[in-house]
Short mmCIF file of C-alpha atoms in Angstrom, two decimals:
data_model
loop_
_atom_site.label_atom_id
_atom_site.label_comp_id
_atom_site.label_asym_id
_atom_site.label_seq_id
_atom_site.Cartn_x
_atom_site.Cartn_y
_atom_site.Cartn_z
CA MET D 1 10.49 -12.74 -3.40
CA ILE D 2 8.07 -10.11 -2.17
CA TYR D 3 4.28 -10.16 -2.35
CA LEU D 4 3.22 -6.53 -2.02
CA CYS D 5 -0.33 -5.59 -0.97
CA ARG D 6 -2.18 -2.35 -0.40
CA HIS D 7 -4.58 -2.20 2.55
CA GLY D 8 -8.30 -2.65 1.88
CA GLN D 9 -10.68 0.25 1.31
CA THR D 10 -11.05 2.69 4.22
CA PHE D 11 -13.83 5.14 5.02
CA HIS D 12 -11.55 8.00 3.93
CA ASN D 13 -10.89 6.18 0.62
CA ARG D 14 -14.61 5.86 0.08
CA GLU D 15 -15.20 9.53 0.84
CA GLY D 16 -12.36 10.68 -1.44
CA ARG D 17 -10.24 12.07 1.40
CA LEU D 18 -6.47 12.31 1.54
CA GLN D 19 -5.29 10.07 4.37
CA GLY D 20 -1.53 10.36 4.59
CA ARG D 21 -0.54 9.45 8.13
CA ILE D 22 -3.94 9.92 9.79
CA GLU D 23 -6.01 6.88 10.72
CA SER D 24 -9.14 5.64 8.98
CA ASP D 25 -10.69 2.21 9.52
CA LEU D 26 -11.46 -0.38 6.87
CA THR D 27 -14.99 -0.32 5.47
CA PRO D 28 -16.92 -3.61 5.24
CA LEU D 29 -15.69 -3.77 1.62
CA GLY D 30 -12.14 -3.13 2.81
CA GLN D 31 -12.42 -5.98 5.29
CA ALA D 32 -13.69 -8.27 2.52
CA GLN D 33 -10.78 -7.16 0.30
CA ALA D 34 -8.34 -8.01 3.10
CA ARG D 35 -9.83 -11.50 3.39
CA ALA D 36 -9.65 -11.90 -0.41
CA MET D 37 -5.96 -11.00 -0.39
CA ALA D 38 -5.45 -13.46 2.45
CA ALA D 39 -7.13 -16.23 0.45
CA LEU D 40 -4.99 -15.46 -2.60
CA LEU D 41 -1.79 -15.44 -0.57
CA ASP D 42 -2.80 -18.72 1.05
CA ASP D 43 -2.44 -20.20 -2.45
CA LEU D 44 0.65 -18.22 -3.46
CA ALA D 45 2.67 -19.05 -0.34
CA PRO D 46 2.27 -22.86 0.02
CA ALA D 47 1.62 -24.17 3.51
CA ALA D 48 4.63 -26.49 3.25
CA GLU D 49 6.88 -23.41 2.86
CA ARG D 50 5.05 -21.15 5.31
CA ALA D 51 7.81 -21.30 7.92
CA TYR D 52 10.12 -19.43 5.51
CA TRP D 53 7.74 -16.51 5.00
CA ARG D 54 7.66 -13.26 6.97
CA LEU D 55 4.72 -10.84 7.10
CA VAL D 56 5.63 -7.15 7.43
CA ALA D 57 3.35 -4.12 7.46
CA SER D 58 3.11 -0.40 7.94
CA PRO D 59 2.00 0.28 11.53
CA LEU D 60 -0.90 2.51 10.41
CA ARG D 61 -4.16 0.90 11.46
CA ARG D 62 -5.57 0.24 7.99
CA ALA D 63 -2.42 -1.66 6.98
CA ARG D 64 -2.19 -3.38 10.34
CA HIS D 65 -5.76 -4.69 10.17
CA THR D 66 -5.25 -5.90 6.60
CA ALA D 67 -2.02 -7.64 7.60
CA GLU D 68 -3.70 -9.23 10.62
CA ALA D 69 -6.38 -10.72 8.35
CA ILE D 70 -3.63 -12.17 6.16
CA GLY D 71 -1.67 -13.42 9.15
CA GLU D 72 -4.71 -15.13 10.64
CA ARG D 73 -5.35 -17.00 7.39
CA LEU D 74 -1.71 -17.97 6.86
CA GLY D 75 -0.73 -18.59 10.47
CA LEU D 76 1.87 -15.82 10.48
CA GLY D 77 2.61 -13.10 13.00
CA VAL D 78 2.96 -9.51 11.81
CA ASP D 79 6.11 -7.41 12.11
CA PHE D 80 5.84 -3.64 11.65
CA ASP D 81 8.25 -1.21 10.01
CA GLU D 82 7.77 2.56 10.18
CA ARG D 83 9.50 2.97 6.81
CA LEU D 84 6.47 1.39 5.10
CA VAL D 85 4.05 4.14 6.19
CA GLU D 86 2.17 6.25 3.68
CA ILE D 87 3.19 9.66 2.38
CA ASP D 88 2.71 12.51 4.85
CA VAL D 89 0.41 15.00 3.14
CA GLY D 90 0.81 17.64 5.83
CA GLU D 91 -1.94 20.26 5.91
CA TRP D 92 -3.98 18.32 3.35
CA SER D 93 -4.47 15.35 5.68
CA GLY D 94 -8.15 14.41 5.93
CA ARG D 95 -9.26 16.88 3.28
CA LEU D 96 -11.31 15.94 0.24
CA ARG D 97 -9.19 15.36 -2.86
CA GLU D 98 -11.50 17.37 -5.09
CA GLU D 99 -11.48 20.27 -2.64
CA VAL D 100 -7.68 20.38 -2.61
CA ARG D 101 -7.51 20.11 -6.40
CA GLY D 102 -10.09 22.87 -6.77
CA GLU D 103 -7.93 25.18 -4.66
CA ASN D 104 -4.80 24.29 -6.63
CA PRO D 105 -5.75 24.28 -10.34
CA HIS D 106 -2.08 24.64 -11.31
CA LEU D 107 -1.53 21.06 -10.13
CA HIS D 108 -4.09 19.52 -12.52
CA GLY D 109 -2.47 16.88 -14.68
CA ASP D 110 0.60 16.60 -12.44
CA ASP D 111 0.89 13.02 -11.14
CA ALA D 112 3.21 14.26 -8.36
CA TRP D 113 0.67 16.71 -6.95
CA GLY D 114 0.38 14.93 -3.58
CA PHE D 115 4.02 15.73 -2.86
CA TYR D 116 3.33 19.48 -2.92
CA ALA D 117 1.25 19.49 0.27
CA PRO D 118 2.28 22.24 2.72
CA GLY D 119 4.21 20.59 5.53
CA GLY D 120 4.14 17.25 3.70
CA GLU D 121 6.74 14.75 2.55
CA THR D 122 8.71 15.21 -0.65
CA TYR D 123 9.22 12.55 -3.30
CA GLU D 124 12.94 12.49 -2.55
CA VAL D 125 12.51 11.94 1.19
CA MET D 126 9.91 9.22 0.68
CA THR D 127 11.92 7.34 -1.92
CA ALA D 128 14.97 7.50 0.37
CA ARG D 129 13.19 5.80 3.28
CA LEU D 130 11.47 3.21 1.10
CA GLY D 131 14.65 2.62 -0.87
CA ALA D 132 16.58 1.95 2.33
CA TRP D 133 14.00 -0.63 3.38
CA LEU D 134 13.94 -2.29 -0.06
CA ALA D 135 17.75 -2.46 -0.24
CA GLU D 136 17.80 -4.42 3.01
CA GLN D 137 15.34 -6.97 1.64
CA THR D 138 16.86 -7.42 -1.81
CA ALA D 139 20.33 -7.83 -0.31
CA GLU D 140 19.13 -11.30 0.67
CA PRO D 141 17.36 -12.70 -2.44
CA GLU D 142 16.24 -15.81 -0.58
CA ARG D 143 13.96 -13.77 1.66
CA ARG D 144 10.25 -14.45 1.27
CA LEU D 145 8.14 -11.52 2.33
CA ILE D 146 4.47 -10.56 2.35
CA VAL D 147 4.28 -6.78 2.71
CA VAL D 148 1.22 -4.64 3.44
CA SER D 149 1.66 -0.95 2.72
CA HIS D 150 -0.28 1.89 1.07
CA GLY D 151 -1.18 3.40 -2.28
CA VAL D 152 1.62 5.92 -2.83
CA ALA D 153 4.14 3.89 -0.82
CA GLY D 154 3.33 0.82 -2.91
CA ARG D 155 3.79 2.77 -6.13
CA LEU D 156 7.22 3.95 -5.02
CA LEU D 157 8.30 0.50 -3.84
CA ARG D 158 7.40 -1.01 -7.21
CA GLY D 159 9.04 1.85 -9.07
CA LEU D 160 12.24 1.47 -7.08
CA TYR D 161 12.27 -2.29 -7.55
CA ALA D 162 11.77 -2.05 -11.32
CA GLY D 163 14.01 0.99 -11.84
CA LEU D 164 11.17 3.11 -13.23
CA SER D 165 11.35 6.85 -13.79
CA LYS D 166 9.45 9.18 -11.46
CA GLU D 167 6.78 9.69 -14.12
CA GLU D 168 6.37 5.94 -14.73
CA THR D 169 6.31 5.25 -11.00
CA LEU D 170 3.50 7.70 -10.27
CA ARG D 171 1.32 6.48 -13.14
CA GLN D 172 1.09 2.95 -11.75
CA ASP D 173 -2.23 1.53 -10.62
CA ILE D 174 -2.91 1.18 -6.88
CA PRO D 175 -5.57 -1.54 -6.52
CA GLN D 176 -6.99 -2.75 -3.22
CA ASP D 177 -7.97 -6.14 -4.63
CA ALA D 178 -4.68 -7.43 -6.04
CA VAL D 179 -1.23 -8.58 -4.98
CA PHE D 180 2.03 -7.70 -6.76
CA ARG D 181 4.77 -10.31 -6.98
CA LEU D 182 8.27 -8.79 -7.03
CA ALA D 183 10.76 -11.45 -8.07
CA SER D 184 13.84 -11.74 -10.29
CA GLY D 185 13.62 -8.06 -11.20
CA ARG D 186 10.07 -8.40 -12.52
CA ILE D 187 6.69 -7.24 -11.22
CA GLU D 188 3.54 -9.27 -11.79
CA ARG D 189 0.01 -8.23 -10.79
CA ILE D 190 -2.17 -11.05 -9.48
CA ASP D 191 -5.85 -10.18 -8.97
CA CYS D 192 -7.93 -11.48 -6.10
CA ALA D 193 -11.26 -13.19 -6.56
CA PRO D 194 -13.93 -10.47 -6.94
CA VAL D 195 -15.70 -9.45 -3.74
CA ALA D 196 -19.11 -7.85 -3.41
CA GLU D 197 -19.60 -4.88 -1.11
CA PRO D 198 -21.27 -6.20 2.06
CA ALA D 199 -24.45 -4.50 3.24
CA GLU D 200 -23.94 -2.14 6.17
CA HIS D 201 -26.47 -2.34 8.95
CA ALA D 202 -27.51 0.60 11.02
#
């Protein structure tokens, strides 16, 4: 069984910027979302079975901080795996989404547009690395994993697990306030308790 999470909201998320492999910290809302995921997982992974669970995350800071919030609540250490990192969007890294789309009108309506970034990662390369990681986990069905990854990476992991087409995979939602349970060939979305955006103080 795998519980798959996306990191909480980052400042780049809030600004509408493409992150890819560059770092951006969690906003106060993102930190609250991480704690909400931790609280939900505290219920989903019973304390009596906690010793059988493993917490794994992308090493990028936004995923690491989200995973650390979960680990603190559940009493689990965090392991990191480079294969869980987000798509590399090459020359588009850090740029505003709307700016990139405005410069590339031919990509409007194409759900795969992020894979066309100059110097970026292709769909095939990304699915190969994520598929290799997923094959290792599903080879041992008794494994119990909590995984913290990213938006596009999470989409591809769920698509690979469920055997979805490329089009179906890229149309999936990428919430930052929910956990996906991958078990017995099925995917179930489980929403966290709603969180309010904390006030930011100067």
